[in-house]
PDB file of C-alpha atoms in Angstrom:
ATOM      1  CA  UNK Q   1      13.473   7.937  23.809  1.00  0.00           C
ATOM      2  CA  UNK Q   2      16.849   7.040  22.382  1.00  0.00           C
ATOM      3  CA  UNK Q   3      17.862   7.744  18.769  1.00  0.00           C
ATOM      4  CA  UNK Q   4      17.401   4.125  17.680  1.00  0.00           C
ATOM      5  CA  UNK Q   5      13.806   4.005  18.899  1.00  0.00           C
ATOM      6  CA  UNK Q   6      13.108   7.424  17.370  1.00  0.00           C
ATOM      7  CA  UNK Q   7      14.427   6.263  14.011  1.00  0.00           C
ATOM      8  CA  UNK Q   8      12.435   3.095  14.110  1.00  0.00           C
ATOM      9  CA  UNK Q   9       9.265   4.932  14.969  1.00  0.00           C
ATOM     10  CA  UNK Q  10       9.833   7.370  12.101  1.00  0.00           C
ATOM     11  CA  UNK Q  11      10.417   4.512   9.723  1.00  0.00           C
ATOM     12  CA  UNK Q  12       7.271   2.706  10.908  1.00  0.00           C
ATOM     13  CA  UNK Q  13       5.175   5.847  10.326  1.00  0.00           C
ATOM     14  CA  UNK Q  14       6.643   6.286   6.893  1.00  0.00           C
ATOM     15  CA  UNK Q  15       6.170   2.641   5.965  1.00  0.00           C
ATOM     16  CA  UNK Q  16       2.592   2.670   7.155  1.00  0.00           C
ATOM     17  CA  UNK Q  17       1.943   5.493   4.643  1.00  0.00           C
ATOM     18  CA  UNK Q  18       3.961   3.962   1.791  1.00  0.00           C
ATOM     19  CA  UNK Q  19       3.401   0.228   2.077  1.00  0.00           C
ATOM     20  CA  UNK Q  20       0.737  -0.208  -0.439  1.00  0.00           C
ATOM     21  CA  UNK Q  21       2.216   2.472  -2.767  1.00  0.00           C
ATOM     22  CA  UNK Q  22       5.468   0.441  -2.836  1.00  0.00           C
ATOM     23  CA  UNK Q  23       3.594  -2.808  -3.257  1.00  0.00           C
ATOM     24  CA  UNK Q  24       1.806  -1.298  -6.210  1.00  0.00           C
ATOM     25  CA  UNK Q  25       5.025  -0.682  -7.999  1.00  0.00           C
ATOM     26  CA  UNK Q  26       7.337  -3.532  -7.144  1.00  0.00           C
ATOM     27  CA  UNK Q  27       6.959  -6.679  -5.120  1.00  0.00           C
ATOM     28  CA  UNK Q  28      10.711  -6.896  -4.933  1.00  0.00           C
ATOM     29  CA  UNK Q  29      11.055  -3.421  -3.477  1.00  0.00           C
ATOM     30  CA  UNK Q  30       8.331  -4.288  -1.012  1.00  0.00           C
ATOM     31  CA  UNK Q  31      10.222  -7.391   0.073  1.00  0.00           C
ATOM     32  CA  UNK Q  32      13.513  -5.523   0.248  1.00  0.00           C
ATOM     33  CA  UNK Q  33      12.030  -2.992   2.642  1.00  0.00           C
ATOM     34  CA  UNK Q  34      10.471  -5.728   4.817  1.00  0.00           C
ATOM     35  CA  UNK Q  35      13.910  -7.260   5.120  1.00  0.00           C
ATOM     36  CA  UNK Q  36      15.340  -3.931   6.091  1.00  0.00           C
ATOM     37  CA  UNK Q  37      12.763  -3.705   8.881  1.00  0.00           C
ATOM     38  CA  UNK Q  38      13.392  -7.249  10.142  1.00  0.00           C
ATOM     39  CA  UNK Q  39      14.022  -7.509  13.916  1.00  0.00           C
ATOM     40  CA  UNK Q  40      12.620  -4.010  14.550  1.00  0.00           C
ATOM     41  CA  UNK Q  41      16.077  -2.431  14.316  1.00  0.00           C
ATOM     42  CA  UNK Q  42      16.704   0.720  12.291  1.00  0.00           C
ATOM     43  CA  UNK Q  43      19.810   2.695  11.518  1.00  0.00           C
ATOM     44  CA  UNK Q  44      20.878   5.663   9.473  1.00  0.00           C
ATOM     45  CA  UNK Q  45      22.207   3.291   6.862  1.00  0.00           C
ATOM     46  CA  UNK Q  46      18.860   1.448   6.600  1.00  0.00           C
ATOM     47  CA  UNK Q  47      17.156   4.819   6.351  1.00  0.00           C
ATOM     48  CA  UNK Q  48      19.296   5.812   3.402  1.00  0.00           C
ATOM     49  CA  UNK Q  49      18.621   2.395   1.705  1.00  0.00           C
ATOM     50  CA  UNK Q  50      14.858   2.827   2.315  1.00  0.00           C
ATOM     51  CA  UNK Q  51      14.838   6.364   0.968  1.00  0.00           C
ATOM     52  CA  UNK Q  52      16.775   5.229  -2.136  1.00  0.00           C
ATOM     53  CA  UNK Q  53      14.196   2.433  -2.802  1.00  0.00           C
ATOM     54  CA  UNK Q  54      11.333   4.884  -2.499  1.00  0.00           C
ATOM     55  CA  UNK Q  55      13.009   7.344  -4.853  1.00  0.00           C
ATOM     56  CA  UNK Q  56      13.673   4.591  -7.358  1.00  0.00           C
ATOM     57  CA  UNK Q  57       9.982   3.783  -7.539  1.00  0.00           C
ATOM     58  CA  UNK Q  58       8.842   7.401  -8.257  1.00  0.00           C
ATOM     59  CA  UNK Q  59       8.953   6.805 -11.978  1.00  0.00           C
ATOM     60  CA  UNK Q  60       7.590   3.201 -11.880  1.00  0.00           C
ATOM     61  CA  UNK Q  61       3.999   2.814 -12.878  1.00  0.00           C
ATOM     62  CA  UNK Q  62       1.738   0.159 -11.355  1.00  0.00           C
ATOM     63  CA  UNK Q  63       1.004  -2.854 -13.503  1.00  0.00           C
ATOM     64  CA  UNK Q  64      -2.320  -4.683 -13.582  1.00  0.00           C
ATOM     65  CA  UNK Q  65      -0.779  -7.524 -11.586  1.00  0.00           C
ATOM     66  CA  UNK Q  66       0.625  -5.099  -8.801  1.00  0.00           C
ATOM     67  CA  UNK Q  67      -2.663  -3.232  -8.770  1.00  0.00           C
ATOM     68  CA  UNK Q  68      -4.480  -6.444  -8.237  1.00  0.00           C
ATOM     69  CA  UNK Q  69      -2.305  -7.363  -5.294  1.00  0.00           C
ATOM     70  CA  UNK Q  70      -2.773  -4.040  -3.714  1.00  0.00           C
ATOM     71  CA  UNK Q  71      -6.455  -4.024  -4.345  1.00  0.00           C
ATOM     72  CA  UNK Q  72      -6.933  -7.446  -2.790  1.00  0.00           C
ATOM     73  CA  UNK Q  73      -5.132  -6.259   0.329  1.00  0.00           C
ATOM     74  CA  UNK Q  74      -7.175  -3.034   0.571  1.00  0.00           C
ATOM     75  CA  UNK Q  75     -10.371  -4.886  -0.260  1.00  0.00           C
ATOM     76  CA  UNK Q  76      -9.922  -6.765   3.008  1.00  0.00           C
ATOM     77  CA  UNK Q  77     -10.769  -3.611   4.918  1.00  0.00           C
ATOM     78  CA  UNK Q  78     -14.102  -3.228   3.148  1.00  0.00           C
ATOM     79  CA  UNK Q  79     -15.346  -6.660   2.067  1.00  0.00           C
ATOM     80  CA  UNK Q  80     -17.481  -7.278   5.152  1.00  0.00           C
ATOM     81  CA  UNK Q  81     -19.260  -3.852   4.843  1.00  0.00           C
ATOM     82  CA  UNK Q  82     -19.547  -3.686   1.136  1.00  0.00           C
ATOM     83  CA  UNK Q  83     -22.861  -4.007  -0.546  1.00  0.00           C
ATOM     84  CA  UNK Q  84     -23.521  -6.826  -3.007  1.00  0.00           C
ATOM     85  CA  UNK Q  85     -23.206  -4.315  -5.855  1.00  0.00           C
ATOM     86  CA  UNK Q  86     -19.809  -3.178  -4.537  1.00  0.00           C
ATOM     87  CA  UNK Q  87     -18.629  -6.781  -4.199  1.00  0.00           C
ATOM     88  CA  UNK Q  88     -19.648  -7.422  -7.750  1.00  0.00           C
ATOM     89  CA  UNK Q  89     -17.852  -4.319  -8.992  1.00  0.00           C
ATOM     90  CA  UNK Q  90     -14.707  -5.321  -7.177  1.00  0.00           C
ATOM     91  CA  UNK Q  91     -14.790  -8.758  -8.789  1.00  0.00           C
ATOM     92  CA  UNK Q  92     -15.323  -7.255 -12.265  1.00  0.00           C
ATOM     93  CA  UNK Q  93     -12.459  -4.895 -11.878  1.00  0.00           C
ATOM     94  CA  UNK Q  94     -10.072  -7.491 -10.463  1.00  0.00           C
ATOM     95  CA  UNK Q  95     -10.770  -9.698 -13.415  1.00  0.00           C
ATOM     96  CA  UNK Q  96     -10.361  -7.076 -16.109  1.00  0.00           C
ATOM     97  CA  UNK Q  97      -6.713  -6.217 -16.877  1.00  0.00           C
ATOM     98  CA  UNK Q  98      -7.837  -3.285 -19.035  1.00  0.00           C
ATOM     99  CA  UNK Q  99      -9.928  -1.595 -16.348  1.00  0.00           C
ATOM    100  CA  UNK Q 100      -8.082  -2.474 -13.175  1.00  0.00           C
ATOM    101  CA  UNK Q 101      -5.274   0.113 -13.379  1.00  0.00           C
ATOM    102  CA  UNK Q 102      -7.627   2.975 -14.301  1.00  0.00           C
ATOM    103  CA  UNK Q 103     -10.739   2.183 -12.356  1.00  0.00           C
ATOM    104  CA  UNK Q 104      -9.637   0.216  -9.251  1.00  0.00           C
ATOM    105  CA  UNK Q 105      -8.000   3.095  -7.443  1.00  0.00           C
ATOM    106  CA  UNK Q 106     -11.031   5.277  -7.970  1.00  0.00           C
ATOM    107  CA  UNK Q 107     -13.411   2.517  -6.814  1.00  0.00           C
ATOM    108  CA  UNK Q 108     -11.319   1.797  -3.640  1.00  0.00           C
ATOM    109  CA  UNK Q 109     -11.114   5.513  -2.891  1.00  0.00           C
ATOM    110  CA  UNK Q 110     -14.984   5.651  -3.107  1.00  0.00           C
ATOM    111  CA  UNK Q 111     -15.131   2.765  -0.629  1.00  0.00           C
ATOM    112  CA  UNK Q 112     -12.760   4.562   1.696  1.00  0.00           C
ATOM    113  CA  UNK Q 113     -15.106   7.585   1.624  1.00  0.00           C
ATOM    114  CA  UNK Q 114     -18.114   5.312   2.228  1.00  0.00           C
ATOM    115  CA  UNK Q 115     -16.480   3.163   4.925  1.00  0.00           C
ATOM    116  CA  UNK Q 116     -13.720   5.317   6.371  1.00  0.00           C
ATOM    117  CA  UNK Q 117     -10.719   3.529   7.800  1.00  0.00           C
ATOM    118  CA  UNK Q 118      -8.143   5.627   9.737  1.00  0.00           C
ATOM    119  CA  UNK Q 119      -5.184   3.516   8.789  1.00  0.00           C
ATOM    120  CA  UNK Q 120      -6.047   3.546   5.080  1.00  0.00           C
ATOM    121  CA  UNK Q 121      -6.768   7.314   5.168  1.00  0.00           C
ATOM    122  CA  UNK Q 122      -3.032   7.856   5.832  1.00  0.00           C
ATOM    123  CA  UNK Q 123      -1.948   5.742   2.870  1.00  0.00           C
ATOM    124  CA  UNK Q 124      -0.081   7.468   0.102  1.00  0.00           C
ATOM    125  CA  UNK Q 125      -1.803   5.048  -2.329  1.00  0.00           C
ATOM    126  CA  UNK Q 126      -5.048   6.855  -1.829  1.00  0.00           C
ATOM    127  CA  UNK Q 127      -3.396  10.294  -2.642  1.00  0.00           C
ATOM    128  CA  UNK Q 128      -2.701   9.438  -6.214  1.00  0.00           C
TER     129      UNK Q 128
END
């Protein structure tokens, strides 16, 4: 494997882990990283830019809006298996700006435990 392919694979692995964490902090940063990854080409320069974006988000807290966006993406992994009660709880949390930031991550983590998904299990978002 050449260096370019290795760099791209390392980025893709990192992005798979960080995607929802980034989305939960800044849609602009999420879009910037997607632009960096465009055409599946990766370089040291892009890696530095990516690392800088991640570092800049360390002190950024999720908002109710960004939490809602992430929750709706993650919910897609569970909605077909969720019970009626879980579906109702998801709707209640999505609609309540006061509860979504505090309670939605815990709720989605409980769904991840109930309905394990290997891709989501690697997500940094679930580690918080």
